[in-house]
Structure formats: structure tokens, C-alpha cells
Amino acid sequence: MSVSVQIEDFDISQEIGTLTAVRTDIGAVVTFTGLVRDMGGGQPVSAMDLEHWPGMTEQALEQIETRARQRWSLQATRIVHRYGRSEERRVGKEC
């Protein structure tokens, strides 16, 4: 398990490559990518600012990962949560 909470952008292809480089038992990779919508509450949206609470964010993501492992047989996990400003249609978070 690996959880990162960061303000820096990241490359999902690089994250997948790192995860699978030493694991030949992984037969599939599933990702979730959050995007900034163009509308919110009927109003145009051009950017989104994500905040986080250090310590609490990591703990919540670790709990999500633990529940996923209990529910499914997972060989490996990698969670990256990006905070800060994200522009319209730009990746906000991926895991």
C-alpha cells in the first residue's frame, strides 16, 4: 500500500509503471481520475481548489484502502490525492 497527498502534478502512466515494474502477478490496473466539471450548481466552473487536513486526509485514504483490501483480493494499491488548484478539465486526482 502506498498513499501520497501532494500539491504537485503527477503522471498517471509513471505511477502505473512504478506499481507494475516489480509485480508480475498484477493482471489488471484500475484507476479513478477526478476532473473539474464545467458546471457546478448551474454556474460555470473554470477551476477548483482542493484543500486537505494533514494527517486526517492520509488516515481517511488508508481506511478506504483497507476496506477495499477486505472486500477484494488486491495484489497492490497506490493512492495519490492531489490538492491545490486544478483548472477546468484538468486532472484533479487519480488513484
PDB file of C-alpha atoms in Angstrom:
ATOM      1  CA  MET A   1       0.000   0.000   0.000  1.00  0.00           C
ATOM      2  CA  SER A   2       1.160   3.475  -0.773  1.00  0.00           C
ATOM      3  CA  VAL A   3      -0.676   6.747  -0.126  1.00  0.00           C
ATOM      4  CA  SER A   4       0.575  10.174  -1.194  1.00  0.00           C
ATOM      5  CA  VAL A   5      -1.103  13.522  -0.605  1.00  0.00           C
ATOM      6  CA  GLN A   6       0.622  16.214  -2.613  1.00  0.00           C
ATOM      7  CA  ILE A   7       0.205  19.572  -4.315  1.00  0.00           C
ATOM      8  CA  GLU A   8       2.430  18.624  -7.268  1.00  0.00           C
ATOM      9  CA  ASP A   9       1.030  17.277 -10.526  1.00  0.00           C
ATOM     10  CA  PHE A  10       1.882  13.674 -11.318  1.00  0.00           C
ATOM     11  CA  ASP A  11       1.982  11.367 -14.312  1.00  0.00           C
ATOM     12  CA  ILE A  12      -0.530   8.505 -14.072  1.00  0.00           C
ATOM     13  CA  SER A  13       1.490   6.453 -16.583  1.00  0.00           C
ATOM     14  CA  GLN A  14       4.564   6.766 -14.392  1.00  0.00           C
ATOM     15  CA  GLU A  15       2.567   5.767 -11.310  1.00  0.00           C
ATOM     16  CA  ILE A  16       1.261   2.649 -13.085  1.00  0.00           C
ATOM     17  CA  GLY A  17       4.752   1.821 -14.357  1.00  0.00           C
ATOM     18  CA  THR A  18       6.205   2.081 -10.865  1.00  0.00           C
ATOM     19  CA  LEU A  19       3.428  -0.074  -9.416  1.00  0.00           C
ATOM     20  CA  THR A  20       3.778  -2.827 -12.012  1.00  0.00           C
ATOM     21  CA  ALA A  21       7.555  -2.750 -12.614  1.00  0.00           C
ATOM     22  CA  VAL A  22       8.362  -5.315  -9.934  1.00  0.00           C
ATOM     23  CA  ARG A  23       4.983  -7.086  -9.756  1.00  0.00           C
ATOM     24  CA  THR A  24       4.405  -9.739 -12.417  1.00  0.00           C
ATOM     25  CA  ASP A  25       1.308 -11.038 -10.607  1.00  0.00           C
ATOM     26  CA  ILE A  26      -0.784  -7.974 -11.464  1.00  0.00           C
ATOM     27  CA  GLY A  27      -3.218  -8.811 -14.259  1.00  0.00           C
ATOM     28  CA  ALA A  28      -5.102  -5.515 -14.449  1.00  0.00           C
ATOM     29  CA  VAL A  29      -4.825  -1.912 -13.328  1.00  0.00           C
ATOM     30  CA  VAL A  30      -7.881   0.132 -12.383  1.00  0.00           C
ATOM     31  CA  THR A  31      -7.732   3.897 -11.939  1.00  0.00           C
ATOM     32  CA  PHE A  32     -10.041   6.660 -10.794  1.00  0.00           C
ATOM     33  CA  THR A  33      -9.397  10.109 -12.172  1.00  0.00           C
ATOM     34  CA  GLY A  34     -11.206  13.166 -10.844  1.00  0.00           C
ATOM     35  CA  LEU A  35     -11.864  16.022 -13.261  1.00  0.00           C
ATOM     36  CA  VAL A  36     -13.006  19.599 -12.788  1.00  0.00           C
ATOM     37  CA  ARG A  37     -16.512  19.910 -14.195  1.00  0.00           C
ATOM     38  CA  ASP A  38     -17.516  22.797 -16.451  1.00  0.00           C
ATOM     39  CA  MET A  39     -20.671  23.473 -14.390  1.00  0.00           C
ATOM     40  CA  GLY A  40     -21.477  23.328 -10.695  1.00  0.00           C
ATOM     41  CA  GLY A  41     -24.856  24.196  -9.238  1.00  0.00           C
ATOM     42  CA  GLY A  42     -25.899  25.664 -12.570  1.00  0.00           C
ATOM     43  CA  GLN A  43     -22.908  28.022 -12.603  1.00  0.00           C
ATOM     44  CA  PRO A  44     -19.852  27.878 -14.896  1.00  0.00           C
ATOM     45  CA  VAL A  45     -16.721  26.479 -13.251  1.00  0.00           C
ATOM     46  CA  SER A  46     -13.215  27.243 -14.529  1.00  0.00           C
ATOM     47  CA  ALA A  47     -11.149  25.874 -11.625  1.00  0.00           C
ATOM     48  CA  MET A  48     -11.402  24.073  -8.310  1.00  0.00           C
ATOM     49  CA  ASP A  49      -9.346  24.467  -5.157  1.00  0.00           C
ATOM     50  CA  LEU A  50      -8.978  21.279  -3.126  1.00  0.00           C
ATOM     51  CA  GLU A  51      -7.904  21.598   0.484  1.00  0.00           C
ATOM     52  CA  HIS A  52      -6.848  18.880   2.875  1.00  0.00           C
ATOM     53  CA  TRP A  53      -6.100  18.417   6.540  1.00  0.00           C
ATOM     54  CA  PRO A  54      -2.649  16.833   7.028  1.00  0.00           C
ATOM     55  CA  GLY A  55      -2.862  13.594   8.932  1.00  0.00           C
ATOM     56  CA  MET A  56      -6.632  13.287   8.567  1.00  0.00           C
ATOM     57  CA  THR A  57      -6.531  13.002   4.765  1.00  0.00           C
ATOM     58  CA  GLU A  58      -3.901  10.261   4.813  1.00  0.00           C
ATOM     59  CA  GLN A  59      -5.780   8.390   7.526  1.00  0.00           C
ATOM     60  CA  ALA A  60      -9.060   8.528   5.582  1.00  0.00           C
ATOM     61  CA  LEU A  61      -7.374   7.297   2.388  1.00  0.00           C
ATOM     62  CA  GLU A  62      -5.690   4.467   4.294  1.00  0.00           C
ATOM     63  CA  GLN A  63      -9.088   3.434   5.691  1.00  0.00           C
ATOM     64  CA  ILE A  64     -10.549   3.387   2.175  1.00  0.00           C
ATOM     65  CA  GLU A  65      -7.641   1.243   1.012  1.00  0.00           C
ATOM     66  CA  THR A  66      -8.094  -1.150   3.970  1.00  0.00           C
ATOM     67  CA  ARG A  67     -11.811  -1.577   3.202  1.00  0.00           C
ATOM     68  CA  ALA A  68     -11.011  -2.241  -0.479  1.00  0.00           C
ATOM     69  CA  ARG A  69      -8.480  -4.928   0.505  1.00  0.00           C
ATOM     70  CA  GLN A  70     -11.043  -6.548   2.791  1.00  0.00           C
ATOM     71  CA  ARG A  71     -13.615  -6.600   0.007  1.00  0.00           C
ATOM     72  CA  TRP A  72     -11.432  -7.658  -2.935  1.00  0.00           C
ATOM     73  CA  SER A  73      -8.260  -9.667  -3.448  1.00  0.00           C
ATOM     74  CA  LEU A  74      -5.833  -6.884  -4.403  1.00  0.00           C
ATOM     75  CA  GLN A  75      -2.182  -7.517  -5.196  1.00  0.00           C
ATOM     76  CA  ALA A  76      -1.096  -3.881  -4.821  1.00  0.00           C
ATOM     77  CA  THR A  77      -2.541  -0.418  -4.369  1.00  0.00           C
ATOM     78  CA  ARG A  78      -1.344   3.118  -4.976  1.00  0.00           C
ATOM     79  CA  ILE A  79      -3.355   6.180  -3.964  1.00  0.00           C
ATOM     80  CA  VAL A  80      -2.316   9.685  -4.992  1.00  0.00           C
ATOM     81  CA  HIS A  81      -4.502  12.568  -3.845  1.00  0.00           C
ATOM     82  CA  ARG A  82      -3.612  15.946  -5.275  1.00  0.00           C
ATOM     83  CA  TYR A  83      -4.704  19.113  -3.535  1.00  0.00           C
ATOM     84  CA  GLY A  84      -4.441  22.737  -4.562  1.00  0.00           C
ATOM     85  CA  ARG A  85      -5.820  24.466  -7.634  1.00  0.00           C
ATOM     86  CA  SER A  86      -6.982  22.445 -10.652  1.00  0.00           C
ATOM     87  CA  GLU A  87      -8.041  24.133 -13.864  1.00  0.00           C
ATOM     88  CA  GLU A  88     -11.092  23.148 -15.921  1.00  0.00           C
ATOM     89  CA  ARG A  89     -10.929  19.605 -17.369  1.00  0.00           C
ATOM     90  CA  ARG A  90      -7.552  19.061 -15.839  1.00  0.00           C
ATOM     91  CA  VAL A  91      -6.892  16.027 -13.704  1.00  0.00           C
ATOM     92  CA  GLY A  92      -7.671  16.777 -10.069  1.00  0.00           C
ATOM     93  CA  LYS A  93      -6.776  13.442  -8.503  1.00  0.00           C
ATOM     94  CA  GLU A  94      -6.006   9.960  -9.570  1.00  0.00           C
ATOM     95  CA  CYS A  95      -5.576   6.699  -7.796  1.00  0.00           C
TER      96      CYS A  95
END
